[in-house]
């Protein structure tokens, strides 16, 4: 490559001394084409064109990760996957790249999509003796029977060892709190000496202030007395005072449930969560350079023993029926036939169920509590419209696992043109049907006659076998 001095000499010989290209070539000893180029062509500086190269841009991995990032960007911060989760899920698809490759791509994508990072705030470090625990609720999203459902996760941590325990629950009321704590104590195999909580209304009737301590509810005190633990209530708006459990709530959400898991029952989801948290103890403590399991074995010896009889978790309230035979429970009106015929009605509530009794003790109605049915439909139209733009990445979407198996099979086709047509058919059908109805009336709505091909499967028998993908709990 010629220096700028050489280029200026060529320009000078050509423009100011009227020399020929051949003369310049001989005098400077350069190639004729080179002399011609710098003598007669403009030598403007050019903007460097940066081409994105590598497996993330030249293979399918970039498209898959772009789809995930675009999907997660539409969700609240706490529901988005971390870079670790992206890398782990790509590895499950035989991704040959490193974690740094994924981080670089994510950073590049976010720099052009205005994704601002969270503000980092530091707090004073606290000391934690063995058998002291922290407790808090977190919110988690699951897929249940074709819809999204918000559930609560009660998390307990022991900051000394950094071991964590968690159970999923349908709500955050007092019955769920006591039920969750009872399950946690049995998972732990003992009871913490001290439990630190925030000013949750299910346990605190009067908040802690600068001048007086918090006042706990009678029901919570009765529960704590049965299990013999003491309670510390944090100052208002002081999450740093229970930073261990605050961090663990996020850790569980981002590492164990980066996408909304499919849930059949709370018991099965809790069993999976229990196993995953046990496996998580094999790593080292974040600052003590000792494995969590070793610290936990040491800490367990300090726990209080479980009582011989578990605490009976229920709540009894008196109810009143309106003139339409409706009783209000959990902000929902429940119709109870002939409820107005009873002068007195009371309800016995557990975390998941209700039972209405008459004044004479007869059961007049029972069932699941109204919040057990609260769900949000999956916006399949928007999802399918996104898939329509990136058909080859469709099967890697975070939402693919929620599709009924018959619909998955219908969309799985080698010809992209056929795939696009089938996506369009589903989008049109979703105007008047939900995905569950399309699956149940597949042959009628799709217009495919049952035959000996792959669609002609007894899906009820298939489901009865209990064969589910990894994500299904």
Coordinates of C-alpha atoms in Angstrom, one line a residue:
X1 CA 0.0 0.0 0.0
X2 CA 1.4 3.4 -0.9
X3 CA 2.0 6.1 1.7
X4 CA 0.3 9.5 1.4
X5 CA 3.7 11.0 0.4
X6 CA 3.8 8.6 -2.6
X7 CA 0.2 9.5 -3.5
X8 CA 0.9 13.2 -3.3
X9 CA 3.9 12.7 -5.6
X10 CA 1.8 10.9 -8.2
X11 CA -0.9 13.6 -8.1
X12 CA 1.8 16.3 -8.4
X13 CA 3.5 14.7 -11.4
X14 CA 0.2 14.2 -13.1
X15 CA -1.5 17.5 -12.4
X16 CA 1.3 20.0 -12.1
X17 CA 4.0 18.5 -14.4
X18 CA 1.6 17.0 -17.0
X19 CA 3.4 13.6 -16.9
X20 CA 1.8 10.5 -18.5
X21 CA 0.8 7.4 -16.5
X22 CA 3.6 5.4 -18.1
X23 CA 6.2 8.1 -17.1
X24 CA 4.9 8.0 -13.6
X25 CA 5.0 4.2 -13.5
X26 CA 8.6 4.1 -14.6
X27 CA 9.8 7.0 -12.5
X28 CA 8.3 5.7 -9.2
X29 CA 8.5 2.0 -10.1
X30 CA 4.8 1.2 -9.4
X31 CA 2.2 -0.8 -11.2
X32 CA 0.5 1.0 -14.1
X33 CA -3.0 0.4 -12.6
X34 CA -1.7 1.8 -9.3
X35 CA -0.3 4.9 -11.0
X36 CA -3.6 5.3 -12.9
X37 CA -5.7 4.9 -9.8
X38 CA -4.0 7.6 -7.7
X39 CA -3.3 9.9 -10.6
X40 CA -6.8 10.3 -12.1
X41 CA -9.2 9.0 -9.4
X42 CA -10.4 11.0 -6.4
X43 CA -8.7 9.9 -3.2
X44 CA -11.6 10.6 -0.7
X45 CA -11.5 9.0 2.7
X46 CA -14.1 6.2 2.9
X47 CA -16.1 5.2 5.9
X48 CA -15.1 1.8 7.2
X49 CA -17.8 -0.8 6.6
X50 CA -18.0 -3.1 9.6
X51 CA -19.3 -6.5 8.6
X52 CA -20.7 -8.7 11.3
X53 CA -19.0 -12.1 11.0
X54 CA -19.0 -15.3 13.0
X55 CA -21.3 -18.1 13.9
X56 CA -23.9 -15.7 15.5
X57 CA -24.4 -13.9 12.2
X58 CA -23.6 -16.6 9.6
X59 CA -25.5 -19.5 11.2
X60 CA -28.8 -20.0 12.8
X61 CA -27.7 -19.1 16.4
X62 CA -28.1 -15.3 15.9
X63 CA -31.7 -15.7 14.6
X64 CA -32.6 -18.0 17.6
X65 CA -31.1 -15.6 20.1
X66 CA -32.6 -12.6 18.4
X67 CA -36.1 -14.2 18.7
X68 CA -35.5 -14.9 22.4
X69 CA -34.3 -11.4 23.1
X70 CA -37.2 -9.9 21.2
X71 CA -39.7 -12.1 23.1
X72 CA -38.1 -11.3 26.5
X73 CA -38.0 -7.6 25.8
X74 CA -41.8 -7.6 25.8
X75 CA -41.9 -9.0 29.3
X76 CA -41.2 -7.4 32.7
X77 CA -37.6 -7.3 33.8
X78 CA -38.0 -10.1 36.3
X79 CA -39.4 -12.5 33.7
X80 CA -36.5 -12.1 31.3
X81 CA -33.7 -14.7 30.9
X82 CA -30.2 -13.9 31.8
X83 CA -27.1 -14.4 29.6
X84 CA -26.3 -17.5 31.5
X85 CA -29.8 -18.9 30.8
X86 CA -29.4 -18.0 27.1
X87 CA -26.1 -19.8 26.9
X88 CA -27.4 -22.8 28.7
X89 CA -30.4 -23.2 26.4
X90 CA -28.3 -22.7 23.3
X91 CA -25.9 -25.4 24.6
X92 CA -28.9 -27.7 24.8
X93 CA -29.4 -27.1 21.1
X94 CA -25.7 -28.1 20.5
X95 CA -24.4 -24.5 20.2
X96 CA -20.6 -24.7 19.8
X97 CA -19.8 -21.2 21.0
X98 CA -18.8 -19.8 24.4
X99 CA -20.6 -17.8 27.0
X100 CA -18.5 -14.7 26.0
X101 CA -19.8 -15.1 22.4
X102 CA -23.4 -15.0 23.7
X103 CA -22.7 -12.0 26.0
X104 CA -21.1 -10.1 23.1
X105 CA -24.1 -10.7 20.8
X106 CA -26.6 -9.8 23.6
X107 CA -24.7 -6.6 24.3
X108 CA -24.6 -5.7 20.6
X109 CA -28.4 -6.4 20.3
X110 CA -29.3 -4.4 23.4
X111 CA -27.2 -1.4 22.4
X112 CA -29.5 -0.9 19.4
X113 CA -32.7 -1.7 21.2
X114 CA -32.5 0.8 24.1
X115 CA -32.4 -1.9 26.8
X116 CA -31.1 0.0 29.9
X117 CA -29.4 -1.9 32.6
X118 CA -30.6 -1.8 36.2
X119 CA -29.1 0.6 38.7
X120 CA -26.7 -1.0 41.1
X121 CA -27.1 0.1 44.7
X122 CA -25.0 -1.1 47.5
X123 CA -25.8 -1.6 51.2
X124 CA -24.0 -2.3 54.4
X125 CA -22.9 -5.9 54.9
X126 CA -24.6 -7.7 57.7
X127 CA -23.4 -10.6 59.9
X128 CA -25.6 -13.7 60.0
X129 CA -25.2 -16.4 62.7
X130 CA -26.2 -20.1 61.9
X131 CA -29.9 -21.1 62.0
X132 CA -31.0 -17.5 61.3
X133 CA -33.3 -17.4 58.3
X134 CA -35.0 -14.8 56.0
X135 CA -38.4 -15.2 54.4
X136 CA -40.1 -13.5 51.5
X137 CA -42.7 -14.0 48.7
X138 CA -41.8 -13.7 45.1
X139 CA -44.1 -13.8 42.0
X140 CA -43.6 -16.4 39.3
X141 CA -45.4 -17.1 36.1
X142 CA -46.4 -20.6 34.9
X143 CA -48.3 -22.0 32.0
X144 CA -51.3 -24.0 33.2
X145 CA -53.9 -25.6 30.9
X146 CA -53.0 -23.4 28.0
X147 CA -53.0 -20.1 29.9
X148 CA -50.5 -18.1 31.9
X149 CA -51.0 -18.0 35.6
X150 CA -49.3 -15.9 38.3
X151 CA -48.3 -17.8 41.4
X152 CA -46.5 -16.9 44.5
X153 CA -43.2 -18.5 45.6
X154 CA -42.4 -18.5 49.3
X155 CA -38.6 -18.5 49.7
X156 CA -36.5 -19.1 52.8
X157 CA -32.8 -18.6 52.9
X158 CA -30.1 -19.2 55.5
X159 CA -27.5 -16.4 54.9
X160 CA -24.8 -18.3 56.9
X161 CA -24.6 -21.1 54.4
X162 CA -26.5 -19.4 51.5
X163 CA -28.8 -22.5 51.2
X164 CA -32.3 -21.8 50.0
X165 CA -35.7 -23.5 50.1
X166 CA -38.8 -22.6 48.2
X167 CA -42.4 -23.7 47.7
X168 CA -44.9 -22.5 45.1
X169 CA -48.3 -21.3 46.4
X170 CA -51.5 -20.0 44.8
X171 CA -51.7 -16.7 46.7
X172 CA -50.0 -14.6 49.4
X173 CA -52.7 -14.7 52.1
X174 CA -52.2 -15.9 55.7
X175 CA -53.4 -19.5 55.0
X176 CA -50.8 -19.7 52.1
X177 CA -48.1 -18.2 54.3
X178 CA -48.6 -20.8 57.1
X179 CA -49.0 -23.7 54.6
X180 CA -45.8 -22.6 52.8
X181 CA -43.8 -22.3 56.0
X182 CA -45.0 -25.7 57.2
X183 CA -43.9 -27.3 54.0
X184 CA -40.5 -25.4 54.2
X185 CA -39.9 -26.6 57.8
X186 CA -40.4 -30.2 56.7
X187 CA -38.1 -29.8 53.7
X188 CA -35.5 -28.3 56.0
X189 CA -35.9 -31.0 58.6
X190 CA -36.0 -28.4 61.4
X191 CA -37.0 -24.9 62.4
X192 CA -34.8 -21.8 62.3
X193 CA -34.2 -20.0 65.6
X194 CA -34.9 -16.6 64.1
X195 CA -36.8 -15.7 60.9
X196 CA -36.5 -12.2 59.5
X197 CA -39.5 -10.9 57.5
X198 CA -40.7 -7.6 56.0
X199 CA -43.9 -5.8 57.1
X200 CA -46.2 -8.3 55.3
X201 CA -49.8 -7.8 56.3
X202 CA -50.3 -11.5 56.8
X203 CA -48.0 -11.4 59.8
X204 CA -47.8 -7.8 60.9
X205 CA -50.8 -5.8 62.1
X206 CA -48.8 -2.6 63.0
X207 CA -45.6 -1.7 61.2
X208 CA -42.3 -1.2 62.9
X209 CA -41.5 2.5 63.4
X210 CA -38.6 4.6 64.8
X211 CA -40.3 4.7 68.2
X212 CA -42.0 1.3 68.6
X213 CA -41.6 -2.3 67.4
X214 CA -43.8 -4.1 65.0
X215 CA -47.0 -5.7 66.3
X216 CA -47.6 -9.2 65.0
X217 CA -51.0 -10.7 64.4
X218 CA -52.4 -13.2 66.9
X219 CA -52.6 -15.9 64.3
X220 CA -48.9 -15.5 63.3
X221 CA -47.9 -15.4 67.0
X222 CA -49.8 -18.6 67.6
X223 CA -48.1 -20.2 64.6
X224 CA -44.6 -19.0 65.7
X225 CA -45.2 -20.2 69.3
X226 CA -46.1 -23.7 68.0
X227 CA -42.8 -23.9 66.1
X228 CA -40.8 -22.0 68.8
X229 CA -39.0 -19.5 66.4
X230 CA -38.5 -15.8 67.1
X231 CA -39.4 -13.2 64.5
X232 CA -37.4 -10.1 63.4
X233 CA -39.3 -7.5 61.4
X234 CA -37.3 -5.3 59.0
X235 CA -37.6 -1.5 59.0
X236 CA -40.1 -0.2 56.4
X237 CA -38.5 0.2 52.9
X238 CA -35.3 -1.6 54.0
X239 CA -35.0 -4.6 51.7
X240 CA -31.2 -4.7 52.3
X241 CA -32.0 -6.0 55.8
X242 CA -33.1 -9.2 54.2
X243 CA -30.9 -9.1 51.1
X244 CA -30.2 -12.8 51.2
X245 CA -33.7 -13.8 50.5
X246 CA -34.3 -10.9 48.1
X247 CA -31.4 -12.1 46.0
X248 CA -32.5 -15.7 46.3
X249 CA -36.0 -14.9 44.9
X250 CA -34.4 -13.4 41.8
X251 CA -31.8 -16.3 41.6
X252 CA -34.5 -18.9 41.6
X253 CA -36.6 -17.0 39.0
X254 CA -33.7 -16.4 36.6
X255 CA -31.8 -19.7 37.0
X256 CA -34.5 -22.3 37.5
X257 CA -37.4 -20.7 35.7
X258 CA -36.0 -18.5 32.9
X259 CA -39.2 -19.2 30.9
X260 CA -42.6 -19.9 32.4
X261 CA -42.7 -23.7 33.2
X262 CA -45.7 -25.8 32.4
X263 CA -47.5 -26.8 35.6
X264 CA -50.0 -29.5 36.2
X265 CA -50.2 -29.4 40.0
X266 CA -48.5 -27.4 42.7
X267 CA -47.1 -30.6 44.3
X268 CA -45.3 -31.6 41.2
X269 CA -43.9 -28.1 40.6
X270 CA -42.7 -28.0 44.2
X271 CA -41.0 -31.4 43.9
X272 CA -39.0 -30.2 40.9
X273 CA -38.1 -27.0 42.7
X274 CA -36.9 -28.9 45.8
X275 CA -34.7 -31.2 43.7
X276 CA -33.1 -28.3 41.8
X277 CA -32.3 -26.4 45.0
X278 CA -30.7 -29.5 46.5
X279 CA -28.5 -29.8 43.3
X280 CA -27.6 -26.1 43.6
X281 CA -25.9 -26.7 46.9
X282 CA -22.9 -28.2 45.2
X283 CA -21.4 -24.8 44.3
X284 CA -19.2 -22.7 46.6
X285 CA -20.5 -20.0 48.9
X286 CA -20.1 -16.6 47.1
X287 CA -17.5 -15.3 49.6
X288 CA -16.4 -18.1 52.0
X289 CA -14.8 -20.3 49.3
X290 CA -16.5 -23.3 50.9
X291 CA -19.2 -25.4 49.3
X292 CA -22.8 -24.5 50.4
X293 CA -23.5 -28.1 51.3
X294 CA -20.6 -28.2 53.8
X295 CA -21.8 -25.0 55.4
X296 CA -25.3 -26.3 55.5
X297 CA -24.3 -29.6 57.2
X298 CA -22.7 -27.4 59.9
X299 CA -25.7 -25.1 60.2
X300 CA -28.3 -27.9 60.4
X301 CA -27.0 -28.9 63.8
X302 CA -28.2 -25.5 65.2
X303 CA -31.9 -25.9 64.0
X304 CA -34.8 -26.3 66.4
X305 CA -36.5 -29.7 66.3
X306 CA -39.9 -30.0 64.5
X307 CA -42.9 -30.4 66.8
X308 CA -44.5 -33.8 67.1
X309 CA -47.7 -32.5 65.4
X310 CA -47.7 -30.1 62.5
X311 CA -49.7 -26.9 62.8
X312 CA -53.3 -27.2 61.4
X313 CA -53.4 -24.6 58.7
X314 CA -56.9 -23.2 58.2
X315 CA -58.9 -20.0 58.8
X316 CA -62.5 -19.8 60.0
X317 CA -64.6 -16.7 59.1
X318 CA -68.3 -15.8 59.4
X319 CA -70.0 -15.1 56.0
X320 CA -73.2 -13.5 54.9
X321 CA -75.2 -14.2 51.7
X322 CA -76.9 -11.5 49.7
X323 CA -80.4 -11.7 48.3
X324 CA -79.2 -13.5 45.3
X325 CA -77.8 -16.4 47.4
X326 CA -74.2 -15.2 46.8
X327 CA -71.3 -15.2 49.3
X328 CA -68.3 -12.9 48.7
X329 CA -65.0 -14.7 49.1
X330 CA -61.6 -13.4 47.8
X331 CA -63.3 -10.4 46.1
X332 CA -65.5 -12.9 44.1
X333 CA -69.2 -13.7 44.5
X334 CA -69.9 -17.4 44.8
X335 CA -73.4 -18.6 44.2
X336 CA -74.6 -21.0 46.9
X337 CA -78.1 -22.5 46.4
X338 CA -80.5 -21.6 49.3
X339 CA -77.8 -19.7 51.2
X340 CA -80.4 -17.2 52.4
X341 CA -82.2 -20.0 54.1
X342 CA -79.5 -20.2 56.7
X343 CA -79.4 -17.6 59.5
X344 CA -75.7 -18.2 60.1
X345 CA -72.9 -19.3 57.6
X346 CA -69.3 -19.7 58.3
X347 CA -66.4 -20.7 56.1
X348 CA -63.3 -22.8 56.7
X349 CA -60.5 -21.7 54.4
X350 CA -57.3 -23.5 53.5
X351 CA -54.7 -22.3 51.0
X352 CA -56.5 -23.8 48.1
X353 CA -60.1 -24.7 49.1
X354 CA -63.2 -23.3 50.9
X355 CA -66.0 -25.1 52.7
X356 CA -69.2 -23.3 53.7
X357 CA -71.0 -24.6 56.8
X358 CA -74.5 -23.8 58.1
X359 CA -75.0 -22.8 61.7
X360 CA -75.8 -26.4 62.6
X361 CA -72.5 -27.6 61.1
X362 CA -73.8 -29.0 57.8
X363 CA -71.7 -28.5 54.7
X364 CA -73.7 -26.4 52.2
X365 CA -71.0 -25.8 49.6
X366 CA -67.3 -26.4 49.0
X367 CA -64.7 -26.0 46.2
X368 CA -61.5 -24.4 45.1
X369 CA -60.9 -20.8 46.1
X370 CA -61.6 -18.3 43.3
X371 CA -58.0 -17.2 42.9
X372 CA -57.2 -20.8 41.8
X373 CA -58.9 -20.0 38.5
X374 CA -57.3 -16.7 37.7
X375 CA -55.4 -17.0 34.4
X376 CA -54.3 -14.9 31.4
X377 CA -54.7 -16.2 27.9
X378 CA -51.5 -16.6 25.9
X379 CA -51.5 -14.1 23.1
X380 CA -51.0 -16.6 20.3
X381 CA -51.9 -14.2 17.5
X382 CA -49.0 -11.9 18.3
X383 CA -46.6 -14.9 18.8
X384 CA -47.6 -16.5 15.5
X385 CA -47.2 -13.1 13.7
X386 CA -43.6 -13.0 15.1
X387 CA -43.0 -16.6 14.1
X388 CA -44.2 -15.8 10.6
X389 CA -41.2 -13.5 10.1
X390 CA -38.7 -16.1 11.3
X391 CA -40.0 -19.5 10.5
X392 CA -36.8 -21.4 10.8
X393 CA -36.5 -20.2 14.4
X394 CA -40.1 -21.0 15.4
X395 CA -39.3 -24.3 17.2
X396 CA -36.7 -22.5 19.4
X397 CA -39.2 -19.9 20.7
X398 CA -39.9 -19.8 24.5
X399 CA -43.6 -20.3 23.6
X400 CA -43.2 -23.4 21.5
X401 CA -43.4 -25.8 24.4
X402 CA -46.9 -24.5 25.3
X403 CA -48.4 -25.6 22.0
X404 CA -50.5 -28.8 22.1
X405 CA -48.5 -31.7 20.6
X406 CA -50.9 -32.0 17.6
X407 CA -50.4 -28.3 16.7
X408 CA -46.6 -28.7 17.1
X409 CA -46.7 -31.6 14.6
X410 CA -48.9 -29.6 12.2
X411 CA -46.4 -26.7 12.2
X412 CA -43.4 -28.9 11.8
X413 CA -42.7 -29.2 8.1
X414 CA -39.6 -29.1 6.0
X415 CA -41.1 -26.7 3.4
X416 CA -41.1 -23.1 4.7
X417 CA -43.8 -22.2 2.3
X418 CA -46.1 -24.8 3.8
X419 CA -45.1 -23.7 7.3
X420 CA -46.1 -20.1 6.5
X421 CA -49.5 -21.2 5.1
X422 CA -50.2 -23.2 8.3
X423 CA -49.2 -20.3 10.5
X424 CA -51.6 -18.1 8.6
X425 CA -54.4 -20.7 9.0
X426 CA -53.9 -20.8 12.8
X427 CA -53.9 -17.0 13.0
X428 CA -57.2 -16.8 11.2
X429 CA -58.7 -19.6 13.4
X430 CA -57.6 -17.8 16.6
X431 CA -60.0 -14.9 15.8
X432 CA -63.0 -17.1 16.8
X433 CA -61.3 -20.0 18.7
X434 CA -58.6 -20.4 21.4
X435 CA -55.7 -22.8 21.0
X436 CA -57.3 -25.5 23.1
X437 CA -60.4 -25.5 21.0
X438 CA -58.4 -25.7 17.8
X439 CA -56.5 -28.7 19.2
X440 CA -59.8 -30.4 20.3
X441 CA -61.5 -29.7 16.9
X442 CA -58.4 -30.1 14.9
X443 CA -59.8 -32.1 11.9
X444 CA -62.9 -30.0 11.7
X445 CA -61.2 -26.6 11.8
X446 CA -58.0 -27.4 10.0
X447 CA -59.8 -29.3 7.3
X448 CA -57.5 -32.3 7.4
X449 CA -59.2 -35.7 7.2
X450 CA -58.0 -38.3 9.7
X451 CA -55.8 -40.9 8.0
X452 CA -52.9 -43.2 8.7
X453 CA -50.5 -40.2 8.8
X454 CA -48.9 -38.7 11.9
X455 CA -52.1 -36.6 12.8
X456 CA -54.1 -39.8 13.3
X457 CA -52.9 -40.3 16.9
X458 CA -55.1 -41.1 19.9
X459 CA -53.8 -38.0 21.8
X460 CA -55.9 -38.8 24.9
X461 CA -54.2 -42.2 25.2
X462 CA -50.9 -40.5 24.5
X463 CA -51.5 -38.0 27.3
X464 CA -52.6 -40.8 29.7
X465 CA -49.1 -42.3 29.4
X466 CA -47.7 -39.4 31.2
X467 CA -45.1 -38.7 28.6
X468 CA -44.3 -35.0 28.8
X469 CA -41.4 -32.8 27.6
X470 CA -38.7 -31.8 30.0
X471 CA -40.3 -28.5 30.8
X472 CA -43.6 -30.0 31.8
X473 CA -44.1 -30.5 35.5

